[in-house]
Coordinates of C-alpha atoms in Angstrom, one line a residue:
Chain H
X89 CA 67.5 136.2 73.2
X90 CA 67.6 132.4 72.2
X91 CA 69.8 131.6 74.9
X92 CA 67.2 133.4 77.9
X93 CA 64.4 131.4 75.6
X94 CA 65.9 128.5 76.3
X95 CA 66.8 129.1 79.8
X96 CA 63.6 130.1 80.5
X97 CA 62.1 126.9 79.6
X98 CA 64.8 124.8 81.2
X99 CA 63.4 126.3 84.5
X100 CA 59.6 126.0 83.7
X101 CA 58.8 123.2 81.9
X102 CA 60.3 120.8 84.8
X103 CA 57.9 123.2 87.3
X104 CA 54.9 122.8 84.9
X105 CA 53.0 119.9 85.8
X106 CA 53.3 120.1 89.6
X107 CA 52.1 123.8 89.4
X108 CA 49.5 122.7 87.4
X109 CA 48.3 120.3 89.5
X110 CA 48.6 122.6 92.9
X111 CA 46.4 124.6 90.7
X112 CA 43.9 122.1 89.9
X113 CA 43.6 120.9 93.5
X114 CA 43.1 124.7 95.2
X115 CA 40.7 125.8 92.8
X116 CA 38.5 121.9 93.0
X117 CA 39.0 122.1 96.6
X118 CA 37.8 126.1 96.8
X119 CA 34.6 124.7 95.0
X120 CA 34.2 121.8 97.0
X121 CA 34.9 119.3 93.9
X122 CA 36.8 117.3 96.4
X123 CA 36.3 116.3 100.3
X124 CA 38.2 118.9 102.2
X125 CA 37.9 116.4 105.0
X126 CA 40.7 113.7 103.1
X127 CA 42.4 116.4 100.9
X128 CA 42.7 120.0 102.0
X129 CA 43.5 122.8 100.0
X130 CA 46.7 123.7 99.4
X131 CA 46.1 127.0 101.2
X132 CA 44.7 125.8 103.6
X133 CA 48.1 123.9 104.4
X134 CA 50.2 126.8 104.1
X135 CA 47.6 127.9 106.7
X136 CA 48.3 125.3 109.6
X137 CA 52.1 125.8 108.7
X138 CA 51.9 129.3 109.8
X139 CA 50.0 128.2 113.4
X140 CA 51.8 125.4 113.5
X141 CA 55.4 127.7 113.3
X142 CA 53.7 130.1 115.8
X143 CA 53.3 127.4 118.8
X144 CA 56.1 125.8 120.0
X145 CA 55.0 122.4 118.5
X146 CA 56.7 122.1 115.7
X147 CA 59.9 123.4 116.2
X148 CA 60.3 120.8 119.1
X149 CA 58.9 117.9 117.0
X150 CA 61.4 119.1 114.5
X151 CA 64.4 119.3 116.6
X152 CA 63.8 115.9 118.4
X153 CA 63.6 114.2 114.8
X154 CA 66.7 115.9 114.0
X155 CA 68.2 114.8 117.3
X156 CA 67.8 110.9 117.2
X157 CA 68.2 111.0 113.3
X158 CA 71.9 112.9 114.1
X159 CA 72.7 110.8 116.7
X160 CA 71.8 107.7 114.9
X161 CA 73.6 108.2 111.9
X162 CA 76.8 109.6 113.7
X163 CA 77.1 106.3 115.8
X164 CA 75.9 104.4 112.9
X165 CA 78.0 105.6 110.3
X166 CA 81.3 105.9 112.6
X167 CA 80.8 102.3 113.5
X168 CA 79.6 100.9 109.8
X169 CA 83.3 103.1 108.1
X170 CA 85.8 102.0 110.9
X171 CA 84.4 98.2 110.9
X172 CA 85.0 98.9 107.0
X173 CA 87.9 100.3 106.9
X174 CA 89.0 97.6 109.6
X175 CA 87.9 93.9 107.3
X176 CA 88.6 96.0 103.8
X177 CA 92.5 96.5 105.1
X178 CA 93.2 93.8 107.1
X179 CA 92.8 89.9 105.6
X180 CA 92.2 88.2 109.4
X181 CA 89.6 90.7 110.7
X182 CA 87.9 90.2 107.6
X183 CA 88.0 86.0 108.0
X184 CA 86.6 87.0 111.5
X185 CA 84.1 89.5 110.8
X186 CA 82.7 90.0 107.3
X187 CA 80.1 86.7 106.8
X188 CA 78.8 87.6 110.2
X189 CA 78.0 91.1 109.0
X190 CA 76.8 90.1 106.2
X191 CA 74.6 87.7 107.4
X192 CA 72.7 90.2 109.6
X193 CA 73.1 92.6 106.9
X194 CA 70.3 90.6 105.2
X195 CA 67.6 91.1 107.9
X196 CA 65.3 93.6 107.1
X197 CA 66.4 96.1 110.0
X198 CA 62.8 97.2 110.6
X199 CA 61.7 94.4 111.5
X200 CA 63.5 94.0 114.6
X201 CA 61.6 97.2 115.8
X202 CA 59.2 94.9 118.0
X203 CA 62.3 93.4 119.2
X204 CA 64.3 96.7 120.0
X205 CA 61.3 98.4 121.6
X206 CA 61.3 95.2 123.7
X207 CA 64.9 95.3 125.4
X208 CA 65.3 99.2 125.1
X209 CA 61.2 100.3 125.4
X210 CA 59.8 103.1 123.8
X211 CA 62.2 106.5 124.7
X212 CA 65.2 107.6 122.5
X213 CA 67.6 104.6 122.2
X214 CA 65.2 102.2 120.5
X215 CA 64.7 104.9 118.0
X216 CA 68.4 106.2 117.7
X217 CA 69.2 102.1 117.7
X218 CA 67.6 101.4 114.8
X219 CA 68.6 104.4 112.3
X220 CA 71.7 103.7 113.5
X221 CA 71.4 99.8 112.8
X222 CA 69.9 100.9 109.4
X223 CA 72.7 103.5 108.6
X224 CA 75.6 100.8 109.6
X225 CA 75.0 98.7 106.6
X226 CA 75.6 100.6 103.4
X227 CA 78.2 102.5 104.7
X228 CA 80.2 99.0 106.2
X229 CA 79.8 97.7 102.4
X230 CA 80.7 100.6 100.6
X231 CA 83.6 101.2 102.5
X232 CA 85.2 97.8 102.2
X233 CA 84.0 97.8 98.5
X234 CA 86.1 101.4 98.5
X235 CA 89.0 99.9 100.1
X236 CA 89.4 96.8 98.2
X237 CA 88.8 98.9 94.6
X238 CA 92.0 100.6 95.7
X239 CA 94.5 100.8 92.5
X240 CA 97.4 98.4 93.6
X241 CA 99.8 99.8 90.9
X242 CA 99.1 103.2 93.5
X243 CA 99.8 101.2 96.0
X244 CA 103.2 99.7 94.7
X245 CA 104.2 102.8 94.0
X246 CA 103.8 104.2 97.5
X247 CA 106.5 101.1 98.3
X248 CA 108.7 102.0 96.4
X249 CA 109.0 105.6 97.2
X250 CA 108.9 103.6 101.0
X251 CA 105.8 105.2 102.5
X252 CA 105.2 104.5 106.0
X253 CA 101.9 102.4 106.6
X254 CA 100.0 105.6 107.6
X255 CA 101.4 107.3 104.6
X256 CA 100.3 105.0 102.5
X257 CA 96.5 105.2 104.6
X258 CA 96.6 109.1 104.5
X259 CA 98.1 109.3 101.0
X260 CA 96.8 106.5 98.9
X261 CA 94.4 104.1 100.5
X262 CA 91.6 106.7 102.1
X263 CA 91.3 108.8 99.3
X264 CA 90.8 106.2 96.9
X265 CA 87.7 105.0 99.3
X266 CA 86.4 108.2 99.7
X267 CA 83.9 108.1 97.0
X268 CA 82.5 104.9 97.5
X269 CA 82.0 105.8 101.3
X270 CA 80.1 109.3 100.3
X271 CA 77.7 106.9 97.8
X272 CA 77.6 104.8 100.8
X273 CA 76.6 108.3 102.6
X274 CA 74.1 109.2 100.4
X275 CA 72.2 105.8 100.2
X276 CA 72.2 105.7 104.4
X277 CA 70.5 109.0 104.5
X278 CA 67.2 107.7 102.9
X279 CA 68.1 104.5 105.5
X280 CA 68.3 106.9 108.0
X281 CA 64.6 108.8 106.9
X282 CA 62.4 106.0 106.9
X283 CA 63.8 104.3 109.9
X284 CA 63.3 107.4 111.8
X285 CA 59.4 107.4 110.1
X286 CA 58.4 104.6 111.4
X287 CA 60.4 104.7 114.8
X288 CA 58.4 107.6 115.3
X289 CA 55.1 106.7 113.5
X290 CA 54.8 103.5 116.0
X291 CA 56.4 104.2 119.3
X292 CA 56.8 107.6 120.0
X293 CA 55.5 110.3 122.3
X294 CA 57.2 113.0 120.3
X295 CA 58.9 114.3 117.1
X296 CA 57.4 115.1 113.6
X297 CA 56.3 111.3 112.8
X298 CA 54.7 111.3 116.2
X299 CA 52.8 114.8 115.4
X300 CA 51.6 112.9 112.0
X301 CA 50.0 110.1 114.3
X302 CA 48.5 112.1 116.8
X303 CA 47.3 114.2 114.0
X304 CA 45.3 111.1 112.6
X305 CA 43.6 110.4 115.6
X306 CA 42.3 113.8 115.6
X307 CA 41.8 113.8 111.6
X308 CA 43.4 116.6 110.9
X309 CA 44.7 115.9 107.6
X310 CA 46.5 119.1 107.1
X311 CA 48.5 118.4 110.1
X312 CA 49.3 115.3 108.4
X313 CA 50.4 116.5 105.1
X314 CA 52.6 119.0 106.6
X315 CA 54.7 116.6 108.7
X316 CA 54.8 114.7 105.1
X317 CA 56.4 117.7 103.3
X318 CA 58.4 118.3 106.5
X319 CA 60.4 114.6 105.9
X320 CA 60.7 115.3 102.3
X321 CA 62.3 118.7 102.7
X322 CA 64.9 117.2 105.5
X323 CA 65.4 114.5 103.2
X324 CA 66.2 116.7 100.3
X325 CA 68.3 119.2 102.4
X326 CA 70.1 116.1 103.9
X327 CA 71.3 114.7 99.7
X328 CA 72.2 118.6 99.1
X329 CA 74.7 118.2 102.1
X330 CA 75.8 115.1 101.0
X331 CA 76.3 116.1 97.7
X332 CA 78.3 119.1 98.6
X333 CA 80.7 117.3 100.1
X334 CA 80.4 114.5 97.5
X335 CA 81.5 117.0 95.5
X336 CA 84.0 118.4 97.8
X337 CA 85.8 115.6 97.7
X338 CA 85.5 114.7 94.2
X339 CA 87.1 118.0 92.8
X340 CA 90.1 116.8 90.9
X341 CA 88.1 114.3 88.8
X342 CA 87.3 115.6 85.2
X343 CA 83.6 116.7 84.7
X344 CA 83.8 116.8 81.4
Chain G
X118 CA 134.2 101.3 85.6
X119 CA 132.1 100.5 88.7
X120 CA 129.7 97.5 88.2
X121 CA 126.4 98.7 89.8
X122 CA 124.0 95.8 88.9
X123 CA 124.9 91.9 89.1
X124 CA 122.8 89.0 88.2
X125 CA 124.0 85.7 88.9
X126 CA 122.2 82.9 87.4
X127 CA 118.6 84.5 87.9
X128 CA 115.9 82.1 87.1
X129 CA 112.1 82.9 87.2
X130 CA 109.5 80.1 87.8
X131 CA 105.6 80.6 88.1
X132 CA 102.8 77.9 88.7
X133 CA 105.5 75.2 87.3
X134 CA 106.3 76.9 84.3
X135 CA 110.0 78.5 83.4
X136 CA 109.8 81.9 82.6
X137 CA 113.5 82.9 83.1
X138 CA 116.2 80.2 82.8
X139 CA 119.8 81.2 84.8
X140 CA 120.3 84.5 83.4
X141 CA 124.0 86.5 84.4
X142 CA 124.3 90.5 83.6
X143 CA 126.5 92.7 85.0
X144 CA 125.5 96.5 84.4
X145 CA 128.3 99.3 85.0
X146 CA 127.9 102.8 86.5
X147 CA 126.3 105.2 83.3
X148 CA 125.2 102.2 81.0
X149 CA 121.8 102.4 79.0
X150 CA 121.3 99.3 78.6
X151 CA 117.9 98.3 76.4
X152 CA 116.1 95.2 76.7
X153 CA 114.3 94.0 73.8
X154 CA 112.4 90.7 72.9
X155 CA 108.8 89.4 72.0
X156 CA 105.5 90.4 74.1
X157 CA 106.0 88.2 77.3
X158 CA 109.4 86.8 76.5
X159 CA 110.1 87.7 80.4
X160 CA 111.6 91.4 79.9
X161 CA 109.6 92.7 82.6
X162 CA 109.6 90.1 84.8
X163 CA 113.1 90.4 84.8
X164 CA 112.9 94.5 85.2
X165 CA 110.6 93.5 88.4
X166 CA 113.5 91.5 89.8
X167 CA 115.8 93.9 89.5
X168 CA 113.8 96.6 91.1
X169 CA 113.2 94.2 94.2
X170 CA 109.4 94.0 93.2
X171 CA 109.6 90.0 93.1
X172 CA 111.8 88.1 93.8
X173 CA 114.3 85.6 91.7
X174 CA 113.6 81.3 92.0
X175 CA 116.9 81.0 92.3
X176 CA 119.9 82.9 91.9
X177 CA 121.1 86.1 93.6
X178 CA 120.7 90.3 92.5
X179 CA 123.5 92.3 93.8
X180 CA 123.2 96.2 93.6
X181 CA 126.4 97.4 94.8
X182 CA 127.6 94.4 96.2
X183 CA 124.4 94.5 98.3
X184 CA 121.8 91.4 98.1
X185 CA 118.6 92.9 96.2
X186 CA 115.9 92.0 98.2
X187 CA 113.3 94.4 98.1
X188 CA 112.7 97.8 97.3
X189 CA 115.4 100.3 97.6
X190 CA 115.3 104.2 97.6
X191 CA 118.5 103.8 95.3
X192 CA 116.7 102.5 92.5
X193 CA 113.3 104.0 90.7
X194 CA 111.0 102.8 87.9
X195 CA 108.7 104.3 85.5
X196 CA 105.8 102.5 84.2
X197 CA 104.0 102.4 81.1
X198 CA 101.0 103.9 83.6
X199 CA 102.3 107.1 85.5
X200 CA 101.3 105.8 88.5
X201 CA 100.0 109.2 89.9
X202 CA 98.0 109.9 92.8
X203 CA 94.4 111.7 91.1
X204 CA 93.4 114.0 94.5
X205 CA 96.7 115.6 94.5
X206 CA 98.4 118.3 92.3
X207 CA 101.2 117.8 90.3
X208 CA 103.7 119.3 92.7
X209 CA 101.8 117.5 95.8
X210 CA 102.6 114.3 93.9
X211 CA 106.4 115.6 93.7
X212 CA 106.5 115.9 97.2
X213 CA 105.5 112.3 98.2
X214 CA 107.7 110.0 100.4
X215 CA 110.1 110.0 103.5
X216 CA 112.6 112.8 102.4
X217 CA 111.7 116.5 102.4
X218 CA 111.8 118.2 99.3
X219 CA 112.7 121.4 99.2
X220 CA 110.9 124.2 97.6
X221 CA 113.6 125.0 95.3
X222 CA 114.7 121.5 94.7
X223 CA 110.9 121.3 93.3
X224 CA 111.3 124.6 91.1
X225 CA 114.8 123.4 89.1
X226 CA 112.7 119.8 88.6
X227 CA 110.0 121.2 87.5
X228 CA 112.0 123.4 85.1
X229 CA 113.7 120.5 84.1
X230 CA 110.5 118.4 82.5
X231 CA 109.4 121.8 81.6
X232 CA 106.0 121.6 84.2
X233 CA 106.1 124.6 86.0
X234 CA 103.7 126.4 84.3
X235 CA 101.1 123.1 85.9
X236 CA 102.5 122.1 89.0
X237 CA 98.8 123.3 90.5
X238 CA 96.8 121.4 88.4
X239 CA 95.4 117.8 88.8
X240 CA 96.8 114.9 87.1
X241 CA 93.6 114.0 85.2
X242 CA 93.8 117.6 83.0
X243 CA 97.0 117.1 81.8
X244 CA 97.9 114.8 78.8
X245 CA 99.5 111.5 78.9
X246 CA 102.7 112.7 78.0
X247 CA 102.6 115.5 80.5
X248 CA 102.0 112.8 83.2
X249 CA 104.5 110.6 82.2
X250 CA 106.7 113.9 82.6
X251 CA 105.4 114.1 86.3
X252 CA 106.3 110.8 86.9
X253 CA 110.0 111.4 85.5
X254 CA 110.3 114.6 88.3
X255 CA 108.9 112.6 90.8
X256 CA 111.8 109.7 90.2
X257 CA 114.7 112.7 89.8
X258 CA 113.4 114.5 92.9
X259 CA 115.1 111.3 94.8
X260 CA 118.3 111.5 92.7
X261 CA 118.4 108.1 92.1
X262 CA 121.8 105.5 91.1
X263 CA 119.6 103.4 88.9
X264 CA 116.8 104.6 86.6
X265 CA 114.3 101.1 85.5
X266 CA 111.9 102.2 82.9
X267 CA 109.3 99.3 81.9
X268 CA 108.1 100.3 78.5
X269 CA 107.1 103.7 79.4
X270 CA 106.4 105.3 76.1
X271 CA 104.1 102.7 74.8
X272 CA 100.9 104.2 75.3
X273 CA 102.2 107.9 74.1
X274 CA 101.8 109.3 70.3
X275 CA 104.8 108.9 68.0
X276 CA 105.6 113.0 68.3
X277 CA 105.2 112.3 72.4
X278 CA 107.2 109.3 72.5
X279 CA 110.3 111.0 70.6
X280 CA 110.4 114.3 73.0
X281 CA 109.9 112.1 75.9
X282 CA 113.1 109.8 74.8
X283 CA 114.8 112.9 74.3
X284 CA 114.3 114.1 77.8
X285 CA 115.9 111.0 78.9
X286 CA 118.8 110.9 76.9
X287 CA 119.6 114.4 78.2
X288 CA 118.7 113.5 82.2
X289 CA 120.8 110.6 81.9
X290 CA 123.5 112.4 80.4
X291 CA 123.7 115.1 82.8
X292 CA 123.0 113.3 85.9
X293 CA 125.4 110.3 84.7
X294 CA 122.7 107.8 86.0
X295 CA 122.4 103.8 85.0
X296 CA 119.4 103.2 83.5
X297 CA 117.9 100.0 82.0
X298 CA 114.5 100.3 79.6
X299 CA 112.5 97.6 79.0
X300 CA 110.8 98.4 75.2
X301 CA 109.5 96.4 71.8
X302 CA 110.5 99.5 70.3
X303 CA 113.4 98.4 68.6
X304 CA 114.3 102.3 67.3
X305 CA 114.3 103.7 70.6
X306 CA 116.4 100.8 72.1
X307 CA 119.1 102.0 69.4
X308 CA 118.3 105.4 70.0
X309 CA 119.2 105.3 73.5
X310 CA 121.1 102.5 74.4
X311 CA 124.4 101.9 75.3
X312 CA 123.7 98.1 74.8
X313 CA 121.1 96.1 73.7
X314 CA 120.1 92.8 75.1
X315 CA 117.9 90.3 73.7
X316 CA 115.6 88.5 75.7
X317 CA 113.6 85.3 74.0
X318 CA 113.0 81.7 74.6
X319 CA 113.9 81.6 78.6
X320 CA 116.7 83.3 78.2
X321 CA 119.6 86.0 77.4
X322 CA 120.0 85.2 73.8
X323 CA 122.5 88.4 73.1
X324 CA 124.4 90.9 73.9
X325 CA 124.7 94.2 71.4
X326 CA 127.1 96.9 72.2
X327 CA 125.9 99.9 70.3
X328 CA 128.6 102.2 70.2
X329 CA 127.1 105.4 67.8
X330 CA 127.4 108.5 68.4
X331 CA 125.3 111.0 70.3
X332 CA 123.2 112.2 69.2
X333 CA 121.9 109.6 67.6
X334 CA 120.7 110.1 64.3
X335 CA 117.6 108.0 62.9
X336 CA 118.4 108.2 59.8
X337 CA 122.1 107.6 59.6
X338 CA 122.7 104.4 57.5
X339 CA 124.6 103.3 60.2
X340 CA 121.5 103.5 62.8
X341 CA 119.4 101.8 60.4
X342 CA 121.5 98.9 59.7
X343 CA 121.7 97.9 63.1
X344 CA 117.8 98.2 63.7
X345 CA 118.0 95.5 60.4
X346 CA 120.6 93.4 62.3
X347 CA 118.3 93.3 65.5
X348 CA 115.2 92.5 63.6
X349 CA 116.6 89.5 61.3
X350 CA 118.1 88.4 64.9
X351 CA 115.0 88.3 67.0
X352 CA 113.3 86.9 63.9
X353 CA 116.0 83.6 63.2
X354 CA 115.8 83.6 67.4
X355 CA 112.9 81.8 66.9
X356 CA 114.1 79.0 65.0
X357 CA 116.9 78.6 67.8
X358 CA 118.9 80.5 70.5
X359 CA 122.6 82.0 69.3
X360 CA 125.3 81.1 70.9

């Protein structure tokens, strides 16, 4: 009985105050305490979800955003873990390469949207350009961080028992990185988010951040709010993958 | 009896400073040969030099009449850190390298550090003695001539420590390898050894041939008076070198 006690309170008292204040809101909007006009009900928001769902509109301002932010983080992150892997393993790429990186690493990357919308306009490659410019960063450092925190006793070992250079890649090398290049994972996918925001919020003639916009001009606040909780599910549902395979590939460590 | 390990005047010289002045050692085929001295007196520097880890300022290494240059699959060492790879099981870790282990091959050496019972499990669950234990099948699994062991019971508890040298004794015997055992445990270089050198000041200060009986009993007065002899050696070595 104790242990479903505290159970039960585990779950609740973490859900108490945002139920609370979904209650609070619903029942001051239902008696006009606040504007409806700048903060609609809660129901009324489960409402224009439902008609939303119905037409087509969502689903293909969904799907687009999912698109470019897919496409961006695939080229992105390919590109940001083999240039890692490439300057963390190899002393003369790294003389060539790394300060360069770096120093662009430093530019705010949404601040060359004027510039990107410039040379590639407003259609999908300035959008999937810049997630994909935001994504390459953390995953380039974390991977050559990964690489370089590599256990050199491990890796005298694997010459003495005379691994082959791959071996010693496959055996030793990558799976040491691996966890510092699913942090560097994790951290790109709220890159990748509010890149794709305000790609979409500023120069874009479709997707969810581009249904929040047109929304505006039309003030229909509930419109707005939805596309809102619509970023912050993907985002959550984009860590939970992560962390799956975060946790995939940290199975032999100790949780204790 | 065939000489498997030569060192001809080996010196050791780092950032100016002497670590190893000519040293000469000639190992034969099923020696246990114990090197003892103070903390950085050089004892591992030289085990590194043997194993073709560094290499020598001057002076040559001959294993087999062959030049020691580097690494060779002839030779193994076991470290004070077991050296294990953390994503892969025990028996995963067994099976690393060029040659193909077989799956019974893996079963007797298994059976022989008494791990079969955890060749699925991860390195982090097991205890550092059961490590160290992996690391000893991993070296066996490549059947090698000469077994290097750099203090590798140092970070184990005393109960650990004595099953683990043990085990050694009994590989060694059985598989009539050459090992050499780098240790400031002066009771387990007389428990194992075959002879005992003394490493202190630069250089090879002696050479103890310890010729008791296996098994070697601790408590024998005989054992103990030669622990006593080793101890009031290293400590006049510090006044100056003998001989």
């Amino acid at each position: 009985m104790q242990k479903f006690k505290t159970k039960l309170l585990n779950f609740c008292l973490p859900a108490l105050l945002p139920v609370s204040l979904l209650l609070i809101w619903q029942i001051a909007s239902q008696f006009n305490l606040i504007s409806t006009k700048f903060f609609p009900a809660p129901s009324t928001i489960i409402k224009t979800v439902y008609t939303l769902v119905q037409g087509k509109e969502l689903f293909k301002n969904v799907t687009i955003s999912l698109y470019r932010a897919t496409l961006g983080l695939g080229i992105g992150a390919s590109l940001g873990i083999l240039l890692g892997l490439l300057t963390g393993l190899s002393h003369r790429a790294n003389q060539l390469l790394d300060s360069t990186i770096q120093m662009i690493r430093n530019i705010p990357h949404l601040a060359l949207l004027p510039l990107v919308i410039a040379w590639f306009g407003v259609g999908e490659t300035s959008k999937i350009f810049l997630v994909a410019v935001g994504v390459f960063f953390p995953l380039y450092a974390n991977t050559v961080h990964g690489i370089q925190s590599v256990d050199p006793e491990l890796i005298e070992m694997g010459h003495v028992y005379q691994l082959s250079r791959w071996q010693l890649f496959t055996d030793i090398i990558f799976p040491s990185a691996l966890p510092a290049i699913l942090v560097g994972l994790r951290y790109a996918l709220g890159i990748m988010w509010t890149t794709l925001i305000v790609a979409e919020t500023i120069a874009s003639d479709s997707g969810i951040g581009y249904m929040a916009m047109n929304a505006r001009e039309f003030m229909q606040m509930d419109v707005i709010l939805v596309s809102i909780l619509i970023y912050a599910l993907l985002g959550k549902i984009s860590d939970l993958i992560a962390k799956f395979f975060e946790n995939e590939a940290n199975h032999w460590q100790i949780n204790e | 009896m065939q000489t498997v390990l030569e060192l001809k005047a080996v010196t050791k010289k780092f950032n100016g400073q002497t670590i190893l002045n000519p040293i000469d050692l000639t190992i034969q085929q099923n020696d246990f040969i114990a090197v003892i001295g103070k903390s950085g007196a050089g004892k591992s520097t030289l085990l590194r030099m043997i194993a073709g880890l560094s290499a020598p300022s001057s002076g040559s290494i001959w294993q087999n009449q062959q030049r020691v240059t580097t690494t060779n699959a002839m030779t193994r060492i076991m470290f004070q850190n077991p050296r294990l790879l953390p994503w892969k099981t025990v028996a995963q870790n067994l099976s690393i390298g060029q040659a193909k282990i077989t799956s019974e091959q893996l079963a007797t050496t298994l059976a022989q550090v008494d791990l079969t019972a955890n060749q699925h499990q991860y390195p982090l669950t097991l205890s550092g003695g059961q490590q160290q234990r992996v690391a000893l099948a991993r070296i066996l699994l490549h059947h090698p001539e000469l077994l290097l062991l750099d203090e590798p019971f140092g970070a184990l508890d005393a109960f650990t420590r004595q099953s683990m040298q043990q085990l050694i004794e009994n590989l060694w015997k059985a598989q009539q390898l050459t090992a050499l055992l780098v240790t400031h445990d002066i009771e387990e270089a007389v428990a194992l050894a075959s002879k005992i050198v003394i490493v202190g000041q630069q250089q090879l200060l002696q050479e103890i041939p310890i010729n008791l009986p296996r098994p070697r009993d601790r408590h024998s007065p005989a054992f103990k008076a030669i622990v006593q002899q080793i101890i009031s050696q290293l400590e006049t070595s510090q006044v100056q070198p003998a001989g």
